[in-house]
Amino acid sequence: MRLPDLEAWAIFAAVVEHRSFSGAADAIGLSKATVSKAITRLEAQIGQSLFHRTSRHLALTEAGKPLADHAARILAEAKAAEEAARDAASAPTGRVRLATPMSFGISNVAPLIAAFLAEHPAVEIDLHCSDARVDIVAEGFDVALRIGDLPDSSLRARRLCDIAAHLVAAPAYLDAHGTPQHPTDLAGHRVLGYSNVAGPLRFSHADGREVAVRASGPLTANSGEALLPALVAGLGIVRLPGFIVGPYIASGAVRVLLPEWAPAPIGLHILTPPSPLRPARVEALIAFLSARLRDPCATAAQPGAPLPHPDAALVGA
């Protein structure tokens, strides 16, 4: 049996990551000639070119694109295996790359990271807050938090909790357009779109009835916070997670609609790359976040923080 050329696959992954042979050589401590020979060797073994090469440009071929993901996994699993062996008898140490949604990351995760670092001073966290859907493996993340339904994938995922969602509108909107009495009434209203939670609005009643409604409005955004000015200005109705809209409900800036019809909760998930091998620092962060993200709205609460005024979104408009 011919064994795979794991060194060449790892070097291929480094070239993809650094987008050049010289950059990969510098990063992994090899000569550029050694890197070039490894890629040539790998291309000969698979019978296909991996890169289009010119004097100024390096790009993956169509054959190389899917193989780059495999190479990244091979390299990540080899690193994880080595680190797991080293970490088995030592305290967590090193860097962890963590991806979270923007609003949730700032309000809920960042305070926890501060507490985690206080407990694990030898660990470094690279926190990436963005509402863009990241490719965990290709972009080199160790852990990601995601809110909403998950597509089928090879990633390892665990649902941590349900995040309550609220259907809300400003008093000005309700005065101008009336208050919906049933979920189906929303089809005739201006409903702002929160694109992180795709599909129809789903509601369930205590008596077991369920309703799904499609509605539209003048604004759709992938950030709940980006919808707040239009919401408070009375431009529409929106369903938002409690960690975003909770303070506005408490201050009276918006009102909860259809309280007897609960919007479907939004799942909070923790994701990791496919390999079950993880360094001790990653395991420690996963355990820490899993234990403390059971009640996200409580995590986000800041005692003494001022609540938004009903007209806050209009100031400076």
PDB file of C-alpha atoms in Angstrom:
ATOM      1  CA  MET A   1       0.000   0.000   0.000  1.00  0.00           C
ATOM      2  CA  ARG A   2       1.326   3.409  -0.982  1.00  0.00           C
ATOM      3  CA  LEU A   3       1.092   5.923   1.836  1.00  0.00           C
ATOM      4  CA  PRO A   4      -0.135   9.452   1.067  1.00  0.00           C
ATOM      5  CA  ASP A   5       2.453  12.217   0.903  1.00  0.00           C
ATOM      6  CA  LEU A   6       1.207  14.031   4.006  1.00  0.00           C
ATOM      7  CA  GLU A   7       4.070  16.533   3.951  1.00  0.00           C
ATOM      8  CA  ALA A   8       3.155  17.602   0.418  1.00  0.00           C
ATOM      9  CA  TRP A   9      -0.504  17.963   1.369  1.00  0.00           C
ATOM     10  CA  ALA A  10       0.458  20.109   4.357  1.00  0.00           C
ATOM     11  CA  ILE A  11       2.699  22.287   2.187  1.00  0.00           C
ATOM     12  CA  PHE A  12      -0.125  22.615  -0.366  1.00  0.00           C
ATOM     13  CA  ALA A  13      -2.414  23.865   2.423  1.00  0.00           C
ATOM     14  CA  ALA A  14       0.226  26.409   3.472  1.00  0.00           C
ATOM     15  CA  VAL A  15       0.595  27.716  -0.091  1.00  0.00           C
ATOM     16  CA  VAL A  16      -3.181  28.150  -0.354  1.00  0.00           C
ATOM     17  CA  GLU A  17      -3.296  29.964   2.993  1.00  0.00           C
ATOM     18  CA  HIS A  18      -0.428  32.340   2.192  1.00  0.00           C
ATOM     19  CA  ARG A  19      -1.255  32.659  -1.519  1.00  0.00           C
ATOM     20  CA  SER A  20       2.347  32.245  -2.624  1.00  0.00           C
ATOM     21  CA  PHE A  21       5.180  29.765  -2.566  1.00  0.00           C
ATOM     22  CA  SER A  22       7.528  32.250  -0.880  1.00  0.00           C
ATOM     23  CA  GLY A  23       4.944  33.213   1.753  1.00  0.00           C
ATOM     24  CA  ALA A  24       4.340  29.565   2.589  1.00  0.00           C
ATOM     25  CA  ALA A  25       8.080  28.877   2.722  1.00  0.00           C
ATOM     26  CA  ASP A  26       8.641  31.737   5.178  1.00  0.00           C
ATOM     27  CA  ALA A  27       5.690  30.665   7.346  1.00  0.00           C
ATOM     28  CA  ILE A  28       6.705  27.014   7.702  1.00  0.00           C
ATOM     29  CA  GLY A  29      10.474  27.478   7.709  1.00  0.00           C
ATOM     30  CA  LEU A  30      11.331  25.757   4.439  1.00  0.00           C
ATOM     31  CA  SER A  31      13.071  26.963   1.300  1.00  0.00           C
ATOM     32  CA  LYS A  32      10.990  28.095  -1.645  1.00  0.00           C
ATOM     33  CA  ALA A  33      12.591  25.319  -3.706  1.00  0.00           C
ATOM     34  CA  THR A  34      11.431  22.695  -1.189  1.00  0.00           C
ATOM     35  CA  VAL A  35       7.891  24.066  -1.314  1.00  0.00           C
ATOM     36  CA  SER A  36       7.895  24.078  -5.120  1.00  0.00           C
ATOM     37  CA  LYS A  37       9.197  20.496  -5.271  1.00  0.00           C
ATOM     38  CA  ALA A  38       6.495  19.320  -2.842  1.00  0.00           C
ATOM     39  CA  ILE A  39       3.740  20.846  -4.989  1.00  0.00           C
ATOM     40  CA  THR A  40       5.235  19.359  -8.156  1.00  0.00           C
ATOM     41  CA  ARG A  41       5.464  15.972  -6.416  1.00  0.00           C
ATOM     42  CA  LEU A  42       1.838  16.165  -5.294  1.00  0.00           C
ATOM     43  CA  GLU A  43       0.651  17.192  -8.764  1.00  0.00           C
ATOM     44  CA  ALA A  44       2.472  14.217 -10.236  1.00  0.00           C
ATOM     45  CA  GLN A  45       0.848  11.863  -7.730  1.00  0.00           C
ATOM     46  CA  ILE A  46      -2.700  13.052  -8.421  1.00  0.00           C
ATOM     47  CA  GLY A  47      -2.165  13.645 -12.145  1.00  0.00           C
ATOM     48  CA  GLN A  48      -3.556  17.177 -12.125  1.00  0.00           C
ATOM     49  CA  SER A  49      -2.261  20.716 -11.801  1.00  0.00           C
ATOM     50  CA  LEU A  50      -3.107  22.456  -8.536  1.00  0.00           C
ATOM     51  CA  PHE A  51      -2.185  26.025  -9.474  1.00  0.00           C
ATOM     52  CA  HIS A  52      -2.150  28.372 -12.421  1.00  0.00           C
ATOM     53  CA  ARG A  53       1.284  30.017 -12.183  1.00  0.00           C
ATOM     54  CA  THR A  54       2.574  33.237 -13.728  1.00  0.00           C
ATOM     55  CA  SER A  55       5.442  35.482 -12.688  1.00  0.00           C
ATOM     56  CA  ARG A  56       3.011  37.706 -10.764  1.00  0.00           C
ATOM     57  CA  HIS A  57       0.001  35.585  -9.971  1.00  0.00           C
ATOM     58  CA  LEU A  58      -0.850  32.255  -8.339  1.00  0.00           C
ATOM     59  CA  ALA A  59      -4.393  30.861  -8.470  1.00  0.00           C
ATOM     60  CA  LEU A  60      -5.961  27.488  -7.752  1.00  0.00           C
ATOM     61  CA  THR A  61      -7.088  25.433 -10.720  1.00  0.00           C
ATOM     62  CA  GLU A  62     -10.602  24.013 -10.806  1.00  0.00           C
ATOM     63  CA  ALA A  63      -9.102  20.692  -9.702  1.00  0.00           C
ATOM     64  CA  GLY A  64      -7.161  22.383  -6.928  1.00  0.00           C
ATOM     65  CA  LYS A  65     -10.094  24.243  -5.366  1.00  0.00           C
ATOM     66  CA  PRO A  66     -11.864  21.238  -3.772  1.00  0.00           C
ATOM     67  CA  LEU A  67      -8.536  19.644  -2.859  1.00  0.00           C
ATOM     68  CA  ALA A  68      -7.565  22.772  -0.908  1.00  0.00           C
ATOM     69  CA  ASP A  69     -10.312  22.012   1.626  1.00  0.00           C
ATOM     70  CA  HIS A  70      -9.020  18.462   2.048  1.00  0.00           C
ATOM     71  CA  ALA A  71      -5.487  19.751   2.522  1.00  0.00           C
ATOM     72  CA  ALA A  72      -6.615  22.262   5.152  1.00  0.00           C
ATOM     73  CA  ARG A  73      -8.348  19.465   7.080  1.00  0.00           C
ATOM     74  CA  ILE A  74      -5.281  17.212   6.863  1.00  0.00           C
ATOM     75  CA  LEU A  75      -3.056  19.982   8.214  1.00  0.00           C
ATOM     76  CA  ALA A  76      -5.547  20.983  10.927  1.00  0.00           C
ATOM     77  CA  GLU A  77      -5.979  17.406  12.149  1.00  0.00           C
ATOM     78  CA  ALA A  78      -2.223  16.797  12.233  1.00  0.00           C
ATOM     79  CA  LYS A  79      -1.718  19.985  14.247  1.00  0.00           C
ATOM     80  CA  ALA A  80      -4.558  19.063  16.586  1.00  0.00           C
ATOM     81  CA  ALA A  81      -3.142  15.577  17.151  1.00  0.00           C
ATOM     82  CA  GLU A  82       0.278  16.952  18.039  1.00  0.00           C
ATOM     83  CA  GLU A  83      -1.143  19.681  20.254  1.00  0.00           C
ATOM     84  CA  ALA A  84      -3.480  17.255  22.021  1.00  0.00           C
ATOM     85  CA  ALA A  85      -0.521  15.039  22.856  1.00  0.00           C
ATOM     86  CA  ARG A  86       1.478  17.998  24.168  1.00  0.00           C
ATOM     87  CA  ASP A  87      -1.438  19.484  26.066  1.00  0.00           C
ATOM     88  CA  ALA A  88      -2.533  16.265  27.740  1.00  0.00           C
ATOM     89  CA  ALA A  89      -0.318  16.875  30.743  1.00  0.00           C
ATOM     90  CA  SER A  90      -0.284  20.669  30.765  1.00  0.00           C
ATOM     91  CA  ALA A  91      -2.552  23.669  31.254  1.00  0.00           C
ATOM     92  CA  PRO A  92      -4.282  25.114  28.157  1.00  0.00           C
ATOM     93  CA  THR A  93      -1.969  27.415  26.223  1.00  0.00           C
ATOM     94  CA  GLY A  94      -1.826  29.060  22.799  1.00  0.00           C
ATOM     95  CA  ARG A  95      -4.242  30.882  20.493  1.00  0.00           C
ATOM     96  CA  VAL A  96      -7.883  30.044  19.764  1.00  0.00           C
ATOM     97  CA  ARG A  97      -9.714  31.609  16.808  1.00  0.00           C
ATOM     98  CA  LEU A  98     -13.411  32.148  17.593  1.00  0.00           C
ATOM     99  CA  ALA A  99     -16.091  33.405  15.185  1.00  0.00           C
ATOM    100  CA  THR A 100     -19.408  34.846  16.389  1.00  0.00           C
ATOM    101  CA  PRO A 101     -22.276  36.898  14.958  1.00  0.00           C
ATOM    102  CA  MET A 102     -21.617  40.636  15.339  1.00  0.00           C
ATOM    103  CA  SER A 103     -24.306  41.781  17.817  1.00  0.00           C
ATOM    104  CA  PHE A 104     -24.259  38.586  19.856  1.00  0.00           C
ATOM    105  CA  GLY A 105     -20.477  38.547  19.942  1.00  0.00           C
ATOM    106  CA  ILE A 106     -20.267  42.079  21.305  1.00  0.00           C
ATOM    107  CA  SER A 107     -23.100  41.845  23.831  1.00  0.00           C
ATOM    108  CA  ASN A 108     -22.796  38.252  25.023  1.00  0.00           C
ATOM    109  CA  VAL A 109     -19.505  36.674  24.056  1.00  0.00           C
ATOM    110  CA  ALA A 110     -16.980  39.463  24.659  1.00  0.00           C
ATOM    111  CA  PRO A 111     -17.759  39.684  28.408  1.00  0.00           C
ATOM    112  CA  LEU A 112     -17.311  35.915  28.690  1.00  0.00           C
ATOM    113  CA  ILE A 113     -13.999  36.035  26.854  1.00  0.00           C
ATOM    114  CA  ALA A 114     -12.694  38.481  29.440  1.00  0.00           C
ATOM    115  CA  ALA A 115     -13.680  36.061  32.210  1.00  0.00           C
ATOM    116  CA  PHE A 116     -12.182  33.085  30.341  1.00  0.00           C
ATOM    117  CA  LEU A 117      -8.846  34.830  29.855  1.00  0.00           C
ATOM    118  CA  ALA A 118      -8.720  35.670  33.548  1.00  0.00           C
ATOM    119  CA  GLU A 119      -9.017  31.934  34.303  1.00  0.00           C
ATOM    120  CA  HIS A 120      -6.609  30.864  31.530  1.00  0.00           C
ATOM    121  CA  PRO A 121      -3.821  33.448  31.298  1.00  0.00           C
ATOM    122  CA  ALA A 122      -1.731  31.298  28.947  1.00  0.00           C
ATOM    123  CA  VAL A 123      -4.472  31.257  26.270  1.00  0.00           C
ATOM    124  CA  GLU A 124      -4.902  33.923  23.589  1.00  0.00           C
ATOM    125  CA  ILE A 125      -8.262  34.546  21.860  1.00  0.00           C
ATOM    126  CA  ASP A 126      -8.655  35.871  18.319  1.00  0.00           C
ATOM    127  CA  LEU A 127     -12.333  36.950  18.389  1.00  0.00           C
ATOM    128  CA  HIS A 128     -13.924  37.517  14.979  1.00  0.00           C
ATOM    129  CA  CYS A 129     -17.338  39.259  15.185  1.00  0.00           C
ATOM    130  CA  SER A 130     -19.163  39.334  11.861  1.00  0.00           C
ATOM    131  CA  ASP A 131     -22.615  38.605  10.497  1.00  0.00           C
ATOM    132  CA  ALA A 132     -21.022  37.060   7.400  1.00  0.00           C
ATOM    133  CA  ARG A 133     -21.135  33.264   7.333  1.00  0.00           C
ATOM    134  CA  VAL A 134     -17.514  32.172   7.688  1.00  0.00           C
ATOM    135  CA  ASP A 135     -15.996  28.972   6.329  1.00  0.00           C
ATOM    136  CA  ILE A 136     -14.611  27.548   9.564  1.00  0.00           C
ATOM    137  CA  VAL A 137     -12.155  25.107   7.993  1.00  0.00           C
ATOM    138  CA  ALA A 138     -10.943  27.256   5.098  1.00  0.00           C
ATOM    139  CA  GLU A 139     -10.520  30.355   7.281  1.00  0.00           C
ATOM    140  CA  GLY A 140      -8.822  28.519  10.113  1.00  0.00           C
ATOM    141  CA  PHE A 141     -11.310  28.959  12.949  1.00  0.00           C
ATOM    142  CA  ASP A 142     -11.243  26.615  15.914  1.00  0.00           C
ATOM    143  CA  VAL A 143     -14.754  27.403  17.172  1.00  0.00           C
ATOM    144  CA  ALA A 144     -17.788  29.272  15.845  1.00  0.00           C
ATOM    145  CA  LEU A 145     -21.103  30.302  17.378  1.00  0.00           C
ATOM    146  CA  ARG A 146     -24.080  30.488  15.029  1.00  0.00           C
ATOM    147  CA  ILE A 147     -27.665  31.541  15.523  1.00  0.00           C
ATOM    148  CA  GLY A 148     -30.405  30.002  13.384  1.00  0.00           C
ATOM    149  CA  ASP A 149     -30.948  26.776  11.483  1.00  0.00           C
ATOM    150  CA  LEU A 150     -27.827  24.966  10.336  1.00  0.00           C
ATOM    151  CA  PRO A 151     -27.370  23.540   6.843  1.00  0.00           C
ATOM    152  CA  ASP A 152     -26.166  19.966   6.617  1.00  0.00           C
ATOM    153  CA  SER A 153     -22.374  19.873   6.705  1.00  0.00           C
ATOM    154  CA  SER A 154     -19.428  17.887   7.978  1.00  0.00           C
ATOM    155  CA  LEU A 155     -18.898  20.330  10.856  1.00  0.00           C
ATOM    156  CA  ARG A 156     -19.412  19.137  14.419  1.00  0.00           C
ATOM    157  CA  ALA A 157     -22.317  21.054  15.946  1.00  0.00           C
ATOM    158  CA  ARG A 158     -24.128  21.178  19.272  1.00  0.00           C
ATOM    159  CA  ARG A 159     -27.220  23.210  20.101  1.00  0.00           C
ATOM    160  CA  LEU A 160     -26.531  25.162  23.287  1.00  0.00           C
ATOM    161  CA  CYS A 161     -29.919  26.746  23.900  1.00  0.00           C
ATOM    162  CA  ASP A 162     -32.923  28.476  22.394  1.00  0.00           C
ATOM    163  CA  ILE A 163     -32.882  32.255  22.119  1.00  0.00           C
ATOM    164  CA  ALA A 164     -36.283  33.876  22.599  1.00  0.00           C
ATOM    165  CA  ALA A 165     -37.535  35.968  19.692  1.00  0.00           C
ATOM    166  CA  HIS A 166     -40.064  38.811  19.914  1.00  0.00           C
ATOM    167  CA  LEU A 167     -42.359  40.330  17.325  1.00  0.00           C
ATOM    168  CA  VAL A 168     -42.253  44.078  17.972  1.00  0.00           C
ATOM    169  CA  ALA A 169     -43.276  47.456  16.563  1.00  0.00           C
ATOM    170  CA  ALA A 170     -42.996  51.071  17.663  1.00  0.00           C
ATOM    171  CA  PRO A 171     -46.116  52.884  18.966  1.00  0.00           C
ATOM    172  CA  ALA A 172     -45.887  55.257  15.981  1.00  0.00           C
ATOM    173  CA  TYR A 173     -46.238  52.375  13.534  1.00  0.00           C
ATOM    174  CA  LEU A 174     -49.177  50.864  15.390  1.00  0.00           C
ATOM    175  CA  ASP A 175     -50.937  54.244  15.564  1.00  0.00           C
ATOM    176  CA  ALA A 176     -50.557  54.652  11.803  1.00  0.00           C
ATOM    177  CA  HIS A 177     -51.213  51.098  10.611  1.00  0.00           C
ATOM    178  CA  GLY A 178     -53.097  49.335  13.391  1.00  0.00           C
ATOM    179  CA  THR A 179     -52.132  46.401  15.573  1.00  0.00           C
ATOM    180  CA  PRO A 180     -52.182  42.882  14.081  1.00  0.00           C
ATOM    181  CA  GLN A 181     -54.495  40.528  15.968  1.00  0.00           C
ATOM    182  CA  HIS A 182     -53.369  37.271  14.369  1.00  0.00           C
ATOM    183  CA  PRO A 183     -50.132  36.142  12.681  1.00  0.00           C
ATOM    184  CA  THR A 184     -51.872  36.010   9.296  1.00  0.00           C
ATOM    185  CA  ASP A 185     -52.544  39.761   9.591  1.00  0.00           C
ATOM    186  CA  LEU A 186     -48.814  40.333   9.069  1.00  0.00           C
ATOM    187  CA  ALA A 187     -49.208  39.660   5.335  1.00  0.00           C
ATOM    188  CA  GLY A 188     -50.847  43.096   5.124  1.00  0.00           C
ATOM    189  CA  HIS A 189     -48.226  44.911   7.195  1.00  0.00           C
ATOM    190  CA  ARG A 190     -44.756  46.302   6.570  1.00  0.00           C
ATOM    191  CA  VAL A 191     -42.436  43.690   8.089  1.00  0.00           C
ATOM    192  CA  LEU A 192     -38.729  44.437   8.259  1.00  0.00           C
ATOM    193  CA  GLY A 193     -36.548  41.494   7.281  1.00  0.00           C
ATOM    194  CA  TYR A 194     -33.873  39.943   9.523  1.00  0.00           C
ATOM    195  CA  SER A 195     -32.031  37.876   6.938  1.00  0.00           C
ATOM    196  CA  ASN A 196     -30.017  35.870   9.483  1.00  0.00           C
ATOM    197  CA  VAL A 197     -33.262  33.996  10.149  1.00  0.00           C
ATOM    198  CA  ALA A 198     -34.462  33.040   6.681  1.00  0.00           C
ATOM    199  CA  GLY A 199     -37.850  31.727   5.610  1.00  0.00           C
ATOM    200  CA  PRO A 200     -41.389  32.554   6.751  1.00  0.00           C
ATOM    201  CA  LEU A 201     -42.231  33.843  10.199  1.00  0.00           C
ATOM    202  CA  ARG A 202     -43.344  30.870  12.298  1.00  0.00           C
ATOM    203  CA  PHE A 203     -45.598  31.107  15.347  1.00  0.00           C
ATOM    204  CA  SER A 204     -47.037  28.606  17.800  1.00  0.00           C
ATOM    205  CA  HIS A 205     -49.999  28.988  20.161  1.00  0.00           C
ATOM    206  CA  ALA A 206     -50.356  27.459  23.620  1.00  0.00           C
ATOM    207  CA  ASP A 207     -53.248  25.345  22.309  1.00  0.00           C
ATOM    208  CA  GLY A 208     -50.942  23.681  19.777  1.00  0.00           C
ATOM    209  CA  ARG A 209     -51.836  25.670  16.658  1.00  0.00           C
ATOM    210  CA  GLU A 210     -48.966  26.644  14.388  1.00  0.00           C
ATOM    211  CA  VAL A 211     -48.881  29.312  11.688  1.00  0.00           C
ATOM    212  CA  ALA A 212     -46.257  30.290   9.107  1.00  0.00           C
ATOM    213  CA  VAL A 213     -46.547  33.682   7.427  1.00  0.00           C
ATOM    214  CA  ARG A 214     -44.585  35.319   4.631  1.00  0.00           C
ATOM    215  CA  ALA A 215     -44.408  39.092   4.773  1.00  0.00           C
ATOM    216  CA  SER A 216     -42.198  41.843   3.414  1.00  0.00           C
ATOM    217  CA  GLY A 217     -41.288  45.434   4.074  1.00  0.00           C
ATOM    218  CA  PRO A 218     -39.056  48.324   3.057  1.00  0.00           C
ATOM    219  CA  LEU A 219     -35.837  47.078   4.699  1.00  0.00           C
ATOM    220  CA  THR A 220     -33.964  43.807   5.044  1.00  0.00           C
ATOM    221  CA  ALA A 221     -30.622  43.502   6.843  1.00  0.00           C
ATOM    222  CA  ASN A 222     -28.331  40.764   8.108  1.00  0.00           C
ATOM    223  CA  SER A 223     -27.834  42.699  11.356  1.00  0.00           C
ATOM    224  CA  GLY A 224     -30.628  43.075  13.877  1.00  0.00           C
ATOM    225  CA  GLU A 225     -29.056  46.258  15.206  1.00  0.00           C
ATOM    226  CA  ALA A 226     -29.188  47.763  11.712  1.00  0.00           C
ATOM    227  CA  LEU A 227     -32.976  47.384  11.800  1.00  0.00           C
ATOM    228  CA  LEU A 228     -33.403  49.223  15.119  1.00  0.00           C
ATOM    229  CA  PRO A 229     -33.483  52.816  13.763  1.00  0.00           C
ATOM    230  CA  ALA A 230     -36.191  51.933  11.219  1.00  0.00           C
ATOM    231  CA  LEU A 231     -38.068  49.936  13.853  1.00  0.00           C
ATOM    232  CA  VAL A 232     -38.090  52.715  16.451  1.00  0.00           C
ATOM    233  CA  ALA A 233     -38.916  55.301  13.773  1.00  0.00           C
ATOM    234  CA  GLY A 234     -42.161  53.436  13.091  1.00  0.00           C
ATOM    235  CA  LEU A 235     -41.307  52.096   9.637  1.00  0.00           C
ATOM    236  CA  GLY A 236     -42.358  48.507  10.254  1.00  0.00           C
ATOM    237  CA  ILE A 237     -42.731  45.397  12.374  1.00  0.00           C
ATOM    238  CA  VAL A 238     -39.827  43.024  12.963  1.00  0.00           C
ATOM    239  CA  ARG A 239     -39.004  39.796  14.750  1.00  0.00           C
ATOM    240  CA  LEU A 240     -35.720  40.073  16.631  1.00  0.00           C
ATOM    241  CA  PRO A 241     -33.891  38.022  19.268  1.00  0.00           C
ATOM    242  CA  GLY A 242     -34.273  39.187  22.847  1.00  0.00           C
ATOM    243  CA  PHE A 243     -30.604  40.031  23.302  1.00  0.00           C
ATOM    244  CA  ILE A 244     -31.007  42.755  20.640  1.00  0.00           C
ATOM    245  CA  VAL A 245     -34.490  44.124  21.269  1.00  0.00           C
ATOM    246  CA  GLY A 246     -34.952  43.390  24.983  1.00  0.00           C
ATOM    247  CA  PRO A 247     -33.798  46.821  26.228  1.00  0.00           C
ATOM    248  CA  TYR A 248     -36.087  48.568  23.734  1.00  0.00           C
ATOM    249  CA  ILE A 249     -39.041  46.579  25.010  1.00  0.00           C
ATOM    250  CA  ALA A 250     -38.151  47.441  28.592  1.00  0.00           C
ATOM    251  CA  SER A 251     -37.881  51.163  27.828  1.00  0.00           C
ATOM    252  CA  GLY A 252     -41.169  51.336  25.936  1.00  0.00           C
ATOM    253  CA  ALA A 253     -39.523  52.224  22.637  1.00  0.00           C
ATOM    254  CA  VAL A 254     -41.299  49.209  21.076  1.00  0.00           C
ATOM    255  CA  ARG A 255     -44.203  46.990  22.037  1.00  0.00           C
ATOM    256  CA  VAL A 256     -44.459  43.209  21.891  1.00  0.00           C
ATOM    257  CA  LEU A 257     -47.139  42.032  19.477  1.00  0.00           C
ATOM    258  CA  LEU A 258     -49.223  38.862  19.528  1.00  0.00           C
ATOM    259  CA  PRO A 259     -47.954  37.767  22.972  1.00  0.00           C
ATOM    260  CA  GLU A 260     -50.163  34.669  22.888  1.00  0.00           C
ATOM    261  CA  TRP A 261     -48.450  33.584  19.668  1.00  0.00           C
ATOM    262  CA  ALA A 262     -44.830  32.822  20.471  1.00  0.00           C
ATOM    263  CA  PRO A 263     -42.411  33.229  17.548  1.00  0.00           C
ATOM    264  CA  ALA A 264     -40.343  30.107  17.052  1.00  0.00           C
ATOM    265  CA  PRO A 265     -37.166  30.314  19.169  1.00  0.00           C
ATOM    266  CA  ILE A 266     -33.826  30.693  17.423  1.00  0.00           C
ATOM    267  CA  GLY A 267     -31.191  28.057  18.116  1.00  0.00           C
ATOM    268  CA  LEU A 268     -27.724  28.990  19.365  1.00  0.00           C
ATOM    269  CA  HIS A 269     -25.142  26.449  18.178  1.00  0.00           C
ATOM    270  CA  ILE A 270     -21.457  25.892  18.780  1.00  0.00           C
ATOM    271  CA  LEU A 271     -19.531  24.519  15.792  1.00  0.00           C
ATOM    272  CA  THR A 272     -16.065  23.061  15.370  1.00  0.00           C
ATOM    273  CA  PRO A 273     -14.167  21.520  12.428  1.00  0.00           C
ATOM    274  CA  PRO A 274     -14.906  17.868  11.594  1.00  0.00           C
ATOM    275  CA  SER A 275     -12.011  16.333  13.500  1.00  0.00           C
ATOM    276  CA  PRO A 276     -12.780  15.131  17.047  1.00  0.00           C
ATOM    277  CA  LEU A 277      -9.167  15.954  17.967  1.00  0.00           C
ATOM    278  CA  ARG A 278      -8.964  19.353  19.652  1.00  0.00           C
ATOM    279  CA  PRO A 279      -6.185  21.028  21.670  1.00  0.00           C
ATOM    280  CA  ALA A 280      -6.767  21.524  25.387  1.00  0.00           C
ATOM    281  CA  ARG A 281      -7.200  25.284  24.924  1.00  0.00           C
ATOM    282  CA  VAL A 282     -10.061  24.716  22.464  1.00  0.00           C
ATOM    283  CA  GLU A 283     -11.729  22.149  24.717  1.00  0.00           C
ATOM    284  CA  ALA A 284     -11.447  24.587  27.629  1.00  0.00           C
ATOM    285  CA  LEU A 285     -13.099  27.415  25.681  1.00  0.00           C
ATOM    286  CA  ILE A 286     -15.897  25.151  24.421  1.00  0.00           C
ATOM    287  CA  ALA A 287     -16.637  23.941  27.945  1.00  0.00           C
ATOM    288  CA  PHE A 288     -16.557  27.513  29.292  1.00  0.00           C
ATOM    289  CA  LEU A 289     -18.916  28.920  26.658  1.00  0.00           C
ATOM    290  CA  SER A 290     -21.251  25.921  26.798  1.00  0.00           C
ATOM    291  CA  ALA A 291     -21.703  26.294  30.557  1.00  0.00           C
ATOM    292  CA  ARG A 292     -22.359  30.034  30.418  1.00  0.00           C
ATOM    293  CA  LEU A 293     -24.470  30.489  27.294  1.00  0.00           C
ATOM    294  CA  ARG A 294     -27.568  28.745  28.620  1.00  0.00           C
ATOM    295  CA  ASP A 295     -29.353  32.075  29.158  1.00  0.00           C
ATOM    296  CA  PRO A 296     -27.989  34.537  26.565  1.00  0.00           C
ATOM    297  CA  CYS A 297     -30.161  37.462  27.634  1.00  0.00           C
ATOM    298  CA  ALA A 298     -28.882  37.167  31.206  1.00  0.00           C
ATOM    299  CA  THR A 299     -25.317  37.104  29.893  1.00  0.00           C
ATOM    300  CA  ALA A 300     -25.900  40.342  28.016  1.00  0.00           C
ATOM    301  CA  ALA A 301     -27.471  42.214  30.944  1.00  0.00           C
ATOM    302  CA  GLN A 302     -25.318  45.055  32.199  1.00  0.00           C
ATOM    303  CA  PRO A 303     -26.446  46.325  35.623  1.00  0.00           C
ATOM    304  CA  GLY A 304     -26.906  50.073  35.676  1.00  0.00           C
ATOM    305  CA  ALA A 305     -26.685  50.501  31.900  1.00  0.00           C
ATOM    306  CA  PRO A 306     -29.150  53.109  30.564  1.00  0.00           C
ATOM    307  CA  LEU A 307     -32.047  51.813  28.514  1.00  0.00           C
ATOM    308  CA  PRO A 308     -32.653  53.382  25.095  1.00  0.00           C
ATOM    309  CA  HIS A 309     -35.168  56.217  24.963  1.00  0.00           C
ATOM    310  CA  PRO A 310     -38.146  55.676  22.622  1.00  0.00           C
ATOM    311  CA  ASP A 311     -36.834  58.471  20.383  1.00  0.00           C
ATOM    312  CA  ALA A 312     -33.175  57.383  20.586  1.00  0.00           C
ATOM    313  CA  ALA A 313     -33.050  56.125  17.028  1.00  0.00           C
ATOM    314  CA  LEU A 314     -34.286  59.493  15.727  1.00  0.00           C
ATOM    315  CA  VAL A 315     -31.633  61.614  17.415  1.00  0.00           C
ATOM    316  CA  GLY A 316     -29.269  63.037  14.800  1.00  0.00           C
ATOM    317  CA  ALA A 317     -31.307  61.554  11.949  1.00  0.00           C
TER     318      ALA A 317
END
